[in-house]
mmCIF file of C-alpha atoms in Angstrom:
data_model
loop_
_atom_site.group_PDB
_atom_site.id
_atom_site.type_symbol
_atom_site.label_atom_id
_atom_site.label_comp_id
_atom_site.label_asym_id
_atom_site.label_seq_id
_atom_site.Cartn_x
_atom_site.Cartn_y
_atom_site.Cartn_z
ATOM 1 C CA MET A 1 -21.418 -34.175 8.268
ATOM 2 C CA SER A 2 -21.344 -37.604 8.282
ATOM 3 C CA LEU A 3 -23.780 -38.430 5.978
ATOM 4 C CA THR A 4 -21.351 -36.063 3.503
ATOM 5 C CA GLN A 5 -18.563 -37.745 4.111
ATOM 6 C CA ARG A 6 -19.785 -41.457 3.594
ATOM 7 C CA GLU A 7 -21.360 -39.855 0.329
ATOM 8 C CA ILE A 8 -18.064 -38.629 -0.714
ATOM 9 C CA ARG A 9 -16.104 -41.944 0.179
ATOM 10 C CA PHE A 10 -18.852 -43.709 -1.571
ATOM 11 C CA LYS A 11 -18.239 -41.691 -4.932
ATOM 12 C CA ILE A 12 -14.856 -41.960 -4.594
ATOM 13 C CA SER A 13 -14.771 -45.645 -4.407
ATOM 14 C CA LYS A 14 -16.818 -45.620 -7.344
ATOM 15 C CA LEU A 15 -14.401 -43.503 -9.561
ATOM 16 C CA VAL A 16 -11.616 -45.726 -8.421
ATOM 17 C CA GLY A 17 -13.368 -48.757 -9.978
ATOM 18 C CA ALA A 18 -14.263 -46.902 -13.055
ATOM 19 C CA GLN A 19 -10.332 -45.404 -13.176
ATOM 20 C CA ASN A 20 -9.042 -48.893 -12.776
ATOM 21 C CA LYS A 21 -11.769 -50.269 -15.435
ATOM 22 C CA ILE A 22 -10.850 -47.676 -18.004
ATOM 23 C CA ALA A 23 -6.928 -48.724 -16.954
ATOM 24 C CA ALA A 24 -7.209 -52.317 -17.610
ATOM 25 C CA MET A 25 -9.104 -51.777 -21.005
ATOM 26 C CA ILE A 26 -6.476 -49.049 -22.071
ATOM 27 C CA GLY A 27 -3.663 -51.635 -21.468
ATOM 28 C CA MET A 28 -5.117 -54.534 -23.224
ATOM 29 C CA LEU A 29 -5.589 -52.427 -26.200
ATOM 30 C CA SER A 30 -2.183 -50.600 -25.797
ATOM 31 C CA GLN A 31 -0.916 -54.625 -25.946
ATOM 32 C CA VAL A 32 -2.433 -55.322 -28.787
ATOM 33 C CA SER A 33 -1.604 -52.105 -30.780
ATOM 34 C CA THR A 34 2.188 -52.753 -29.757
ATOM 35 C CA ASP A 35 2.516 -56.261 -30.187
ATOM 36 C CA GLY A 36 0.056 -56.735 -32.909
ATOM 37 C CA SER A 37 -1.813 -59.789 -30.700
ATOM 38 C CA LEU A 38 -2.088 -60.677 -27.211
ATOM 39 C CA SER A 39 0.336 -63.348 -27.475
ATOM 40 C CA PRO A 40 3.720 -62.336 -28.241
ATOM 41 C CA ASN A 41 4.421 -65.823 -29.618
ATOM 42 C CA GLN A 42 1.671 -65.369 -32.627
ATOM 43 C CA SER A 43 2.656 -63.704 -35.910
ATOM 44 C CA PRO A 44 1.309 -60.503 -36.447
ATOM 45 C CA PRO A 45 -2.715 -60.721 -37.315
ATOM 46 C CA THR A 46 -4.823 -59.246 -40.440
ATOM 47 C CA MET A 47 -6.404 -55.557 -39.867
ATOM 48 C CA GLU A 48 -9.832 -58.182 -39.543
ATOM 49 C CA ILE A 49 -7.838 -60.009 -36.730
ATOM 50 C CA ALA A 50 -6.693 -56.943 -34.935
ATOM 51 C CA ILE A 51 -10.239 -55.465 -35.067
ATOM 52 C CA THR A 52 -11.989 -58.334 -33.895
ATOM 53 C CA GLN A 53 -9.473 -58.823 -30.950
ATOM 54 C CA ILE A 54 -10.102 -54.912 -30.051
ATOM 55 C CA VAL A 55 -13.725 -55.340 -30.033
ATOM 56 C CA ASP A 56 -13.695 -58.880 -28.012
ATOM 57 C CA ILE A 57 -11.756 -56.550 -25.142
ATOM 58 C CA LEU A 58 -14.205 -53.831 -25.612
ATOM 59 C CA ARG A 59 -17.184 -56.600 -24.918
ATOM 60 C CA SER A 60 -15.439 -58.070 -22.102
ATOM 61 C CA MET A 61 -15.252 -54.918 -20.086
ATOM 62 C CA ASP A 62 -18.904 -54.235 -21.355
ATOM 63 C CA SER A 63 -20.999 -56.067 -18.494
ATOM 64 C CA SER A 64 -24.417 -55.109 -20.117
ATOM 65 C CA GLU A 65 -23.830 -56.762 -23.369
ATOM 66 C CA SER A 66 -23.372 -61.170 -23.291
ATOM 67 C CA MET A 67 -22.140 -61.534 -26.526
ATOM 68 C CA SER A 68 -20.313 -59.760 -29.530
ATOM 69 C CA ASP A 69 -21.712 -58.005 -32.127
ATOM 70 C CA ILE A 70 -18.991 -59.589 -34.353
ATOM 71 C CA ASP A 71 -20.697 -62.737 -34.060
ATOM 72 C CA VAL A 72 -23.897 -61.684 -36.241
ATOM 73 C CA LEU A 73 -21.814 -60.256 -38.828
ATOM 74 C CA THR A 74 -21.953 -62.229 -42.197
ATOM 75 C CA PRO A 75 -18.479 -62.781 -43.841
ATOM 76 C CA GLN A 76 -18.150 -61.095 -46.946
ATOM 77 C CA SER A 77 -15.377 -59.428 -49.265
ATOM 78 C CA GLY A 78 -12.492 -58.422 -47.120
ATOM 79 C CA THR A 79 -13.026 -54.734 -47.458
ATOM 80 C CA VAL A 80 -16.857 -54.662 -47.001
ATOM 81 C CA TYR A 81 -16.128 -56.999 -43.895
ATOM 82 C CA THR A 82 -13.289 -54.535 -42.487
ATOM 83 C CA ALA A 83 -15.746 -51.760 -42.935
ATOM 84 C CA GLN A 84 -18.862 -53.484 -41.046
ATOM 85 C CA LEU A 85 -15.809 -54.109 -38.426
ATOM 86 C CA ALA A 86 -14.865 -50.824 -38.017
ATOM 87 C CA GLY A 87 -18.317 -49.709 -37.899
ATOM 88 C CA ARG A 88 -19.404 -52.149 -35.059
ATOM 89 C CA LEU A 89 -16.016 -50.833 -33.314
ATOM 90 C CA ALA A 90 -16.822 -47.224 -33.185
ATOM 91 C CA GLU A 91 -20.356 -48.272 -32.152
ATOM 92 C CA ARG A 92 -19.028 -50.203 -29.302
ATOM 93 C CA ILE A 93 -16.469 -47.228 -28.140
ATOM 94 C CA GLN A 94 -19.484 -44.777 -28.449
ATOM 95 C CA THR A 95 -21.084 -46.770 -26.013
ATOM 96 C CA ILE A 96 -18.768 -47.513 -23.781
ATOM 97 C CA SER A 97 -17.987 -44.055 -23.870
ATOM 98 C CA THR A 98 -21.976 -42.853 -22.989
ATOM 99 C CA ARG A 99 -21.934 -45.477 -20.272
ATOM 100 C CA PHE A 100 -18.571 -44.229 -18.344
ATOM 101 C CA THR A 101 -20.045 -40.632 -18.973
ATOM 102 C CA HIS A 102 -22.873 -41.186 -17.109
ATOM 103 C CA GLN A 103 -21.321 -43.004 -14.524
ATOM 104 C CA LEU A 104 -19.253 -40.036 -13.945
ATOM 105 C CA TYR A 105 -21.900 -37.725 -14.137
ATOM 106 C CA ARG A 106 -23.497 -39.833 -11.356
ATOM 107 C CA CYS A 107 -20.496 -39.424 -8.832
ATOM 108 C CA ARG A 108 -19.847 -35.505 -9.866
ATOM 109 C CA ARG A 109 -19.799 -32.958 -7.432
ATOM 110 C CA PRO A 110 -22.564 -31.098 -6.165
ATOM 111 C CA SER A 111 -23.982 -28.170 -8.459
ATOM 112 C CA LEU A 112 -22.923 -24.511 -7.784
ATOM 113 C CA VAL A 113 -26.107 -23.865 -6.155
ATOM 114 C CA GLU A 114 -25.631 -26.876 -3.676
ATOM 115 C CA ARG A 115 -22.285 -25.931 -2.710
ATOM 116 C CA SER A 116 -22.898 -22.040 -2.347
ATOM 117 C CA TRP A 117 -25.994 -21.733 -0.666
ATOM 118 C CA ILE A 118 -24.970 -21.283 2.645
ATOM 119 C CA LEU A 119 -22.193 -18.692 1.643
ATOM 120 C CA ALA A 120 -24.595 -16.911 -0.418
ATOM 121 C CA ILE A 121 -27.175 -16.244 2.313
ATOM 122 C CA VAL A 122 -24.240 -15.083 4.776
ATOM 123 C CA LEU A 123 -23.107 -12.710 1.859
ATOM 124 C CA THR A 124 -26.411 -11.588 1.385
ATOM 125 C CA VAL A 125 -27.111 -10.505 4.899
ATOM 126 C CA GLY A 126 -23.921 -9.229 5.151
ATOM 127 C CA VAL A 127 -24.578 -6.897 2.145
ATOM 128 C CA ARG A 128 -27.705 -5.675 3.421
ATOM 129 C CA HIS A 129 -26.179 -4.508 7.056
ATOM 130 C CA LEU A 130 -22.924 -3.170 4.772
ATOM 131 C CA SER A 131 -25.272 -1.102 2.134
ATOM 132 C CA SER A 132 -26.974 0.165 5.358
ATOM 133 C CA TYR A 133 -24.552 1.076 7.515
ATOM 134 C CA ILE A 134 -22.980 2.981 4.057
ATOM 135 C CA ALA A 135 -26.135 4.603 3.348
ATOM 136 C CA GLY A 136 -26.037 5.958 6.605
ATOM 137 C CA HIS A 137 -22.514 7.696 6.339
ATOM 138 C CA GLN A 138 -22.472 8.945 3.140
ATOM 139 C CA ASP A 139 -20.887 11.980 4.025
ATOM 140 C CA ASP A 140 -18.568 10.860 6.020
ATOM 141 C CA PHE A 141 -17.168 8.048 3.282
ATOM 142 C CA LYS A 142 -17.156 10.825 0.907
ATOM 143 C CA GLU A 143 -14.786 12.881 3.350
ATOM 144 C CA TRP A 144 -12.513 10.053 3.437
ATOM 145 C CA ILE A 145 -12.385 9.226 -0.355
ATOM 146 C CA ARG A 146 -11.475 12.773 -0.985
ATOM 147 C CA ASP A 147 -9.042 13.109 1.766
ATOM 148 C CA GLY A 148 -6.840 9.731 0.257
ATOM 149 C CA ALA A 149 -7.117 11.581 -3.254
ATOM 150 C CA VAL A 150 -5.785 14.613 -2.213
ATOM 151 C CA THR A 151 -3.025 12.817 0.118
ATOM 152 C CA LEU A 152 -2.342 10.658 -2.846
ATOM 153 C CA GLN A 153 -2.234 13.660 -5.189
ATOM 154 C CA ASN A 154 -0.016 15.228 -2.722
ATOM 155 C CA TYR A 155 2.352 12.424 -2.284
ATOM 156 C CA ILE A 156 2.877 11.674 -6.188
ATOM 157 C CA SER A 157 3.575 15.463 -6.585
ATOM 158 C CA GLN A 158 5.714 16.098 -4.088
ATOM 159 C CA TYR A 159 7.789 12.833 -3.372
ATOM 160 C CA ILE A 160 7.870 11.503 -6.830
ATOM 161 C CA LEU A 161 7.174 13.572 -9.501
ATOM 162 C CA GLU A 162 9.020 16.777 -8.273
ATOM 163 C CA PRO A 163 12.303 14.824 -6.941
ATOM 164 C CA LEU A 164 12.712 13.383 -10.159
ATOM 165 C CA ARG A 165 12.418 16.781 -12.270
ATOM 166 C CA SER A 166 14.874 18.169 -9.821
ATOM 167 C CA ALA A 167 17.403 15.334 -10.535
ATOM 168 C CA TYR A 168 16.688 15.357 -14.051
ATOM 169 C CA GLU A 169 17.324 19.383 -14.389
ATOM 170 C CA THR A 170 20.447 19.044 -12.105
ATOM 171 C CA ILE A 171 21.767 16.562 -14.416
ATOM 172 C CA ARG A 172 20.629 17.870 -17.706
ATOM 173 C CA TYR A 173 21.138 21.712 -17.244
ATOM 174 C CA GLY A 174 23.584 22.350 -13.686
ATOM 175 C CA LYS A 175 20.863 23.738 -12.216
ATOM 176 C CA HIS A 176 21.271 24.087 -8.311
ATOM 177 C CA THR A 177 18.368 23.596 -5.863
ATOM 178 C CA TYR A 178 20.226 23.765 -2.432
ATOM 179 C CA ALA A 179 21.797 27.457 -2.514
ATOM 180 C CA VAL A 180 22.277 29.011 0.973
ATOM 181 C CA VAL A 181 23.938 32.635 -0.398
ATOM 182 C CA THR A 182 24.625 33.840 -3.557
ATOM 183 C CA GLU A 183 28.248 34.879 -4.839
ATOM 184 C CA GLU A 184 27.116 38.312 -5.834
ATOM 185 C CA SER A 185 25.422 39.466 -2.171
ATOM 186 C CA LEU A 186 28.759 37.761 -0.968
ATOM 187 C CA LEU A 187 30.923 40.229 -2.964
ATOM 188 C CA SER A 188 28.850 43.550 -2.517
ATOM 189 C CA ASP A 189 29.017 42.861 1.428
ATOM 190 C CA PHE A 190 32.841 42.335 1.383
ATOM 191 C CA ARG A 191 33.213 45.553 -0.966
ATOM 192 C CA SER A 192 31.412 47.569 1.497
ATOM 193 C CA LEU A 193 33.608 46.394 4.610
ATOM 194 C CA GLU A 194 36.580 47.537 2.124
ATOM 195 C CA ASP A 195 35.106 50.877 1.541
ATOM 196 C CA MET A 196 34.186 51.234 5.237
ATOM 197 C CA VAL A 197 38.162 50.432 6.375
ATOM 198 C CA VAL A 198 39.663 52.738 3.759
ATOM 199 C CA GLY A 199 37.685 55.718 4.973
ATOM 200 C CA PHE A 200 37.965 55.049 8.350
ATOM 201 C CA ALA A 201 41.587 54.501 8.061
ATOM 202 C CA ARG A 202 42.118 57.592 5.824
ATOM 203 C CA ARG A 203 40.744 59.682 8.786
ATOM 204 C CA PHE A 204 43.613 58.489 10.809
ATOM 205 C CA GLY A 205 46.475 59.094 8.735
ATOM 206 C CA ASN A 206 46.366 56.152 6.408
ATOM 207 C CA ILE A 207 46.335 56.940 2.932
ATOM 208 C CA ASP A 208 47.107 53.645 1.184
ATOM 209 C CA ALA A 209 44.307 52.452 0.287
ATOM 210 C CA ALA A 210 45.632 49.365 -1.892
ATOM 211 C CA ASP A 211 47.332 48.263 1.393
ATOM 212 C CA VAL A 212 44.275 48.629 3.536
ATOM 213 C CA ARG A 213 42.242 46.936 1.086
ATOM 214 C CA ARG A 214 45.103 43.968 0.826
ATOM 215 C CA ARG A 215 44.883 43.642 4.494
ATOM 216 C CA VAL A 216 41.236 43.661 4.755
ATOM 217 C CA GLU A 217 41.162 40.974 2.211
ATOM 218 C CA ALA A 218 43.418 38.810 4.447
ATOM 219 C CA GLY A 219 41.081 39.444 7.571
ATOM 220 C CA ASP A 220 43.373 42.280 8.875
ATOM 221 C CA LEU A 221 41.505 44.958 10.593
ATOM 222 C CA SER A 222 44.109 46.500 12.874
ATOM 223 C CA ASP A 223 43.401 49.892 11.329
ATOM 224 C CA VAL A 224 40.215 49.636 12.984
ATOM 225 C CA MET A 225 40.619 47.692 15.855
ATOM 226 C CA SER A 226 43.435 50.500 16.884
ATOM 227 C CA VAL A 227 41.178 52.806 16.974
ATOM 228 C CA TYR A 228 38.583 50.769 18.372
ATOM 229 C CA ALA A 229 41.082 49.817 21.623
ATOM 230 C CA ARG A 230 41.658 53.730 22.156
ATOM 231 C CA GLU A 231 38.023 54.712 21.819
ATOM 232 C CA MET A 232 36.754 51.958 24.481
ATOM 233 C CA GLN A 233 39.016 53.559 27.390
ATOM 234 C CA LYS A 234 36.037 56.195 27.578
ATOM 235 C CA PRO A 235 32.926 54.450 25.788
ATOM 236 C CA PHE A 236 30.070 56.865 26.558
ATOM 237 C CA LYS A 237 31.924 60.099 25.504
ATOM 238 C CA ASN A 238 33.095 58.398 22.340
ATOM 239 C CA ALA A 239 29.841 56.697 21.476
ATOM 240 C CA VAL A 240 28.134 60.057 21.445
ATOM 241 C CA PHE A 241 31.261 62.535 20.132
ATOM 242 C CA GLY A 242 33.579 59.838 19.150
ATOM 243 C CA ASP A 243 34.217 56.987 16.369
ATOM 244 C CA LEU A 244 33.206 54.371 18.643
ATOM 245 C CA VAL A 245 29.882 53.660 16.706
ATOM 246 C CA GLU A 246 31.982 53.785 13.403
ATOM 247 C CA ALA A 247 34.128 51.482 14.688
ATOM 248 C CA MET A 248 31.499 48.896 15.972
ATOM 249 C CA LEU A 249 29.516 48.823 12.970
ATOM 250 C CA ILE A 250 32.458 48.250 10.596
ATOM 251 C CA GLN A 251 32.826 44.999 13.239
ATOM 252 C CA VAL A 252 29.678 44.323 12.733
ATOM 253 C CA GLN A 253 30.293 44.143 8.769
ATOM 254 C CA LYS A 254 33.214 42.366 9.181
ATOM 255 C CA VAL A 255 30.878 39.651 10.889
ATOM 256 C CA LYS A 256 28.655 39.604 8.477
ATOM 257 C CA VAL A 257 31.137 39.130 5.634
ATOM 258 C CA ASP A 258 32.636 36.274 7.851
ATOM 259 C CA VAL A 259 29.326 34.385 7.689
ATOM 260 C CA GLY A 260 28.462 35.037 4.661
ATOM 261 C CA GLN A 261 32.026 33.516 3.786
ATOM 262 C CA THR A 262 31.130 30.302 6.310
ATOM 263 C CA MET A 263 27.435 30.009 4.087
ATOM 264 C CA ALA A 264 29.563 30.351 1.065
ATOM 265 C CA ALA A 265 31.576 27.306 2.209
ATOM 266 C CA LEU A 266 28.464 25.130 3.309
ATOM 267 C CA ASP A 267 26.796 26.263 0.005
ATOM 268 C CA LYS A 268 29.989 24.832 -2.158
ATOM 269 C CA LEU A 269 29.467 21.711 0.221
ATOM 270 C CA LEU A 270 25.727 21.050 -0.570
ATOM 271 C CA LYS A 271 26.643 21.931 -4.428
ATOM 272 C CA SER A 272 29.222 19.272 -4.396
ATOM 273 C CA ASN A 273 26.978 16.531 -2.861
ATOM 274 C CA GLU A 274 23.757 17.787 -4.419
ATOM 275 C CA LEU A 275 23.116 15.005 -6.508
ATOM 276 C CA ASN A 276 23.461 12.566 -3.542
ATOM 277 C CA PHE A 277 20.805 14.780 -1.825
ATOM 278 C CA LEU A 278 18.435 14.469 -4.660
ATOM 279 C CA LEU A 279 18.913 10.896 -5.328
ATOM 280 C CA LEU A 280 18.241 10.415 -1.507
ATOM 281 C CA SER A 281 15.211 12.594 -1.997
ATOM 282 C CA THR A 282 13.914 10.015 -4.849
ATOM 283 C CA VAL A 283 14.004 6.995 -2.804
ATOM 284 C CA PRO A 284 9.794 7.139 -2.599
ATOM 285 C CA ALA A 285 9.596 7.774 -6.125
ATOM 286 C CA THR A 286 12.335 4.602 -6.893
ATOM 287 C CA PHE A 287 10.330 2.486 -4.560
ATOM 288 C CA SER A 288 7.157 3.437 -6.225
ATOM 289 C CA LEU A 289 8.563 2.525 -9.705
ATOM 290 C CA TYR A 290 10.274 -0.612 -8.289
ATOM 291 C CA VAL A 291 6.944 -2.029 -6.847
ATOM 292 C CA THR A 292 5.035 -1.034 -9.741
ATOM 293 C CA GLY A 293 7.354 -2.550 -12.395
ATOM 294 C CA GLN A 294 7.750 -5.617 -10.631
ATOM 295 C CA TRP A 295 3.599 -6.016 -10.607
ATOM 296 C CA LEU A 296 3.912 -5.151 -14.134
ATOM 297 C CA LEU A 297 6.680 -7.562 -15.040
ATOM 298 C CA SER A 298 5.073 -10.344 -13.169
ATOM 299 C CA LYS A 299 2.125 -9.955 -15.321
ATOM 300 C CA VAL A 300 3.709 -9.861 -18.440
ATOM 301 C CA SER A 301 6.028 -12.821 -17.319
ATOM 302 C CA TRP A 302 2.913 -14.701 -17.028
ATOM 303 C CA TRP A 303 1.201 -13.590 -20.357
ATOM 304 C CA VAL A 304 4.562 -14.621 -21.893
ATOM 305 C CA GLY A 305 5.572 -18.031 -20.197
ATOM 306 C CA GLY A 306 1.674 -18.849 -20.954
ATOM 307 C CA GLY A 307 1.093 -20.522 -17.107
ATOM 308 C CA SER A 308 4.873 -22.448 -17.275
ATOM 309 C CA ARG A 309 5.175 -22.137 -13.945
ATOM 310 C CA PHE A 310 2.163 -24.122 -13.157
ATOM 311 C CA THR A 311 2.991 -26.587 -16.181
ATOM 312 C CA VAL A 312 6.470 -27.571 -14.216
ATOM 313 C CA SER A 313 4.540 -27.968 -11.261
ATOM 314 C CA SER A 314 1.932 -30.451 -12.508
ATOM 315 C CA ILE A 315 4.801 -31.784 -14.820
ATOM 316 C CA ARG A 316 6.195 -32.568 -11.508
ATOM 317 C CA VAL A 317 3.615 -33.980 -9.584
ATOM 318 C CA VAL A 318 2.507 -36.376 -12.550
ATOM 319 C CA MET A 319 5.699 -37.854 -12.703
ATOM 320 C CA ARG A 320 5.784 -38.330 -8.887
ATOM 321 C CA ASP A 321 2.913 -40.406 -9.418
ATOM 322 C CA ILE A 322 4.138 -42.418 -12.385
ATOM 323 C CA ASP A 323 7.279 -43.151 -10.226
ATOM 324 C CA ARG A 324 5.084 -44.104 -6.888
ATOM 325 C CA LEU A 325 3.179 -46.496 -9.364
ATOM 326 C CA LEU A 326 6.249 -48.148 -10.909
ATOM 327 C CA ASN A 327 7.663 -48.648 -7.592
ATOM 328 C CA THR A 328 4.552 -50.140 -6.447
ATOM 329 C CA LYS A 329 4.410 -52.420 -9.286
ATOM 330 C CA SER A 330 8.177 -53.316 -9.067
ATOM 331 C CA ARG A 331 7.733 -54.650 -5.374
ATOM 332 C CA LYS A 332 4.645 -56.987 -6.435
ATOM 333 C CA SER A 333 6.432 -58.036 -9.301
ATOM 334 C CA VAL A 334 9.817 -59.311 -7.843
ATOM 335 C CA GLN A 335 7.204 -61.003 -5.123
ATOM 336 C CA SER A 336 5.315 -62.454 -7.879
ATOM 337 C CA GLY A 337 8.256 -63.305 -10.506
ATOM 338 C CA ASP A 338 6.935 -61.403 -13.233
ATOM 339 C CA LEU A 339 8.955 -58.010 -13.847
ATOM 340 C CA ASN A 340 6.114 -56.848 -16.614
ATOM 341 C CA ALA A 341 3.657 -54.494 -16.197
ATOM 342 C CA ASP A 342 0.154 -55.483 -15.992
ATOM 343 C CA VAL A 343 -2.628 -54.167 -17.904
ATOM 344 C CA VAL A 344 -3.986 -52.260 -15.014
ATOM 345 C CA THR A 345 -0.745 -50.644 -14.785
ATOM 346 C CA GLN A 346 -0.096 -50.178 -18.178
ATOM 347 C CA GLY A 347 -3.497 -48.262 -18.739
ATOM 348 C CA GLN A 348 -2.567 -46.146 -15.803
ATOM 349 C CA LEU A 349 0.752 -45.121 -17.221
ATOM 350 C CA ILE A 350 -1.050 -44.335 -20.376
ATOM 351 C CA CYS A 351 -3.727 -41.931 -18.507
ATOM 352 C CA TYR A 352 -0.696 -40.393 -16.694
ATOM 353 C CA THR A 353 1.545 -39.602 -19.719
ATOM 354 C CA HIS A 354 -1.524 -38.229 -21.425
ATOM 355 C CA TYR A 355 -1.210 -35.036 -18.630
ATOM 356 C CA LEU A 356 2.133 -35.116 -19.655
ATOM 357 C CA ARG A 357 1.746 -34.739 -23.103
ATOM 358 C CA HIS A 358 -0.502 -31.996 -22.700
ATOM 359 C CA HIS A 359 1.752 -29.917 -20.550
ATOM 360 C CA ALA A 360 4.606 -30.697 -22.730
ATOM 361 C CA GLN A 361 3.204 -28.612 -25.675
ATOM 362 C CA LEU A 362 4.231 -25.474 -23.212
ATOM 363 C CA LEU A 363 7.348 -26.182 -23.435
ATOM 364 C CA PRO A 364 10.028 -25.008 -25.707
ATOM 365 C CA ASN A 365 11.413 -26.691 -28.836
ATOM 366 C CA ALA A 366 13.451 -24.420 -30.462
ATOM 367 C CA GLY A 367 16.776 -25.467 -32.031
ATOM 368 C CA SER A 368 18.741 -23.229 -29.823
ATOM 369 C CA SER A 369 18.686 -22.878 -25.671
ATOM 370 C CA GLY A 370 15.186 -21.483 -24.590
ATOM 371 C CA ARG A 371 13.890 -20.932 -20.959
ATOM 372 C CA ILE A 372 11.025 -21.593 -19.011
ATOM 373 C CA LYS A 373 9.087 -20.111 -15.902
ATOM 374 C CA THR A 374 9.282 -21.622 -12.908
ATOM 375 C CA ALA A 375 8.140 -21.137 -9.267
ATOM 376 C CA SER A 376 11.831 -19.856 -8.357
ATOM 377 C CA GLY A 377 12.625 -18.172 -11.658
ATOM 378 C CA TRP A 378 13.279 -18.412 -15.113
ATOM 379 C CA VAL A 379 15.110 -21.779 -15.973
ATOM 380 C CA TYR A 380 17.190 -22.171 -19.258
ATOM 381 C CA THR A 381 16.401 -25.734 -21.255
ATOM 382 C CA MET A 382 18.313 -27.325 -23.791
ATOM 383 C CA PRO A 383 17.633 -27.323 -27.749
ATOM 384 C CA HIS A 384 14.941 -29.398 -28.584
ATOM 385 C CA THR A 385 13.820 -30.133 -25.245
ATOM 386 C CA ARG A 386 9.535 -30.698 -26.227
ATOM 387 C CA SER A 387 11.064 -33.429 -28.590
ATOM 388 C CA MET A 388 13.111 -34.832 -26.158
ATOM 389 C CA PHE A 389 10.494 -35.028 -23.428
ATOM 390 C CA LEU A 390 7.805 -36.523 -25.472
ATOM 391 C CA GLN A 391 10.074 -39.141 -26.776
ATOM 392 C CA ASP A 392 11.029 -40.466 -22.902
ATOM 393 C CA ILE A 393 6.930 -40.164 -22.704
ATOM 394 C CA ARG A 394 7.009 -43.004 -25.075
ATOM 395 C CA ASP A 395 9.285 -45.088 -23.378
ATOM 396 C CA ILE A 396 7.295 -44.825 -20.463
ATOM 397 C CA GLU A 397 4.037 -45.909 -22.684
ATOM 398 C CA SER A 398 5.567 -48.668 -24.203
ATOM 399 C CA ALA A 399 4.518 -52.192 -22.789
ATOM 400 C CA SER A 400 7.714 -53.736 -23.729
ATOM 401 C CA PHE A 401 9.820 -51.907 -21.020
ATOM 402 C CA THR A 402 9.885 -53.468 -17.725
ATOM 403 C CA SER A 403 8.945 -51.388 -14.366
ATOM 404 C CA THR A 404 12.971 -51.217 -13.874
ATOM 405 C CA GLN A 405 13.376 -49.654 -17.167
ATOM 406 C CA LYS A 406 10.764 -47.455 -17.006
ATOM 407 C CA ARG A 407 11.828 -46.010 -13.730
ATOM 408 C CA ASN A 408 15.407 -45.467 -15.220
ATOM 409 C CA VAL A 409 13.667 -43.572 -18.204
ATOM 410 C CA LEU A 410 12.312 -41.317 -15.185
ATOM 411 C CA GLU A 411 15.833 -41.009 -13.594
ATOM 412 C CA ARG A 412 17.088 -40.064 -17.572
ATOM 413 C CA MET A 413 14.444 -37.232 -17.407
ATOM 414 C CA TYR A 414 15.108 -35.859 -13.692
ATOM 415 C CA ARG A 415 18.617 -35.660 -15.006
ATOM 416 C CA SER A 416 18.392 -34.252 -18.500
ATOM 417 C CA PHE A 417 15.828 -31.294 -18.089
ATOM 418 C CA SER A 418 16.522 -28.543 -15.528
ATOM 419 C CA PHE A 419 12.864 -27.474 -14.866
ATOM 420 C CA LEU A 420 12.523 -30.776 -12.919
ATOM 421 C CA LYS A 421 15.111 -30.347 -10.401
#
């Protein structure tokens, strides 16, 4: 473990050194391309002089060569000489690029086999034992799978599809699912009670059937109860030879009608709240559909957003590194009395802004307000967000800006772009 840590620290130091060397080179080249000369007091040079200066900068960074290829070129006409300079410049850039590529390759992370051989051994042994266990319990696993499939099928059928179907039929066709007693059954029982009371009352001298039916409809069974009270004085005799049994049966029918009316009232209450009960029964279906919809929406949002959530996070990280770099440089510049960024800092800034330019391609650039996906949700952006963002990047890259001015540009970006807040 200690050896691995030392190797990691050694490779990191090599990479940091290569990064600083490349940053210094980029910073010097940016000053040449910006000012036209390494000295701001000189007049803009010709193309030959500018290319010569660029080659000299590259040669100064190339410790493997002691002299410039420009020195051995024979001056010719302007066009031919410029073409020779451009060819030498391209060759030198290719040489430096190849050397740095080899240097980075030596500091690369270990290969996949070197990183994963322990995990591969553990997985191989684990898979072997797991396969042996599965092979010895095939019947159990098949039974578990069948039970799970049946359970899932019953859940979908009984708690998702059936409640949704019932709710649809209730809303669309007015179908009543919850019914305790039918109206026809209650009406038949009530007519039977009326006929029994009318017949019973007619035998005891009350021949006004309409009056009896009206009183029965109001719940009055006085014609029956008066006879029932008299018959109960001699219950055993009247049960065999009298009208006690018939009076009791009429009361039983009356109780049946009362129970039916109570059930009808309950049925009416159920019908008035049937939709509420059906909607309550669709909670499992609604929850399942909600979870599925949220999962699909997250996938569609990821596809539509193009990974913009990670884009915003990456932009924030890079801008934090730029702010830290400028803050460190400002402190050193105040101590030294120089407020201009040196070539290393300028090169590092250009490397950072290169990442910002890459991520900026995913920002909206419509003429109207757009939106971008962040970790906390969708955030609306201003018109021409990408163009303004790239404009601020060019201000940060400018070698003529001081560190304080570049930090002011960062503050403006935080104020202007809502997805950075």
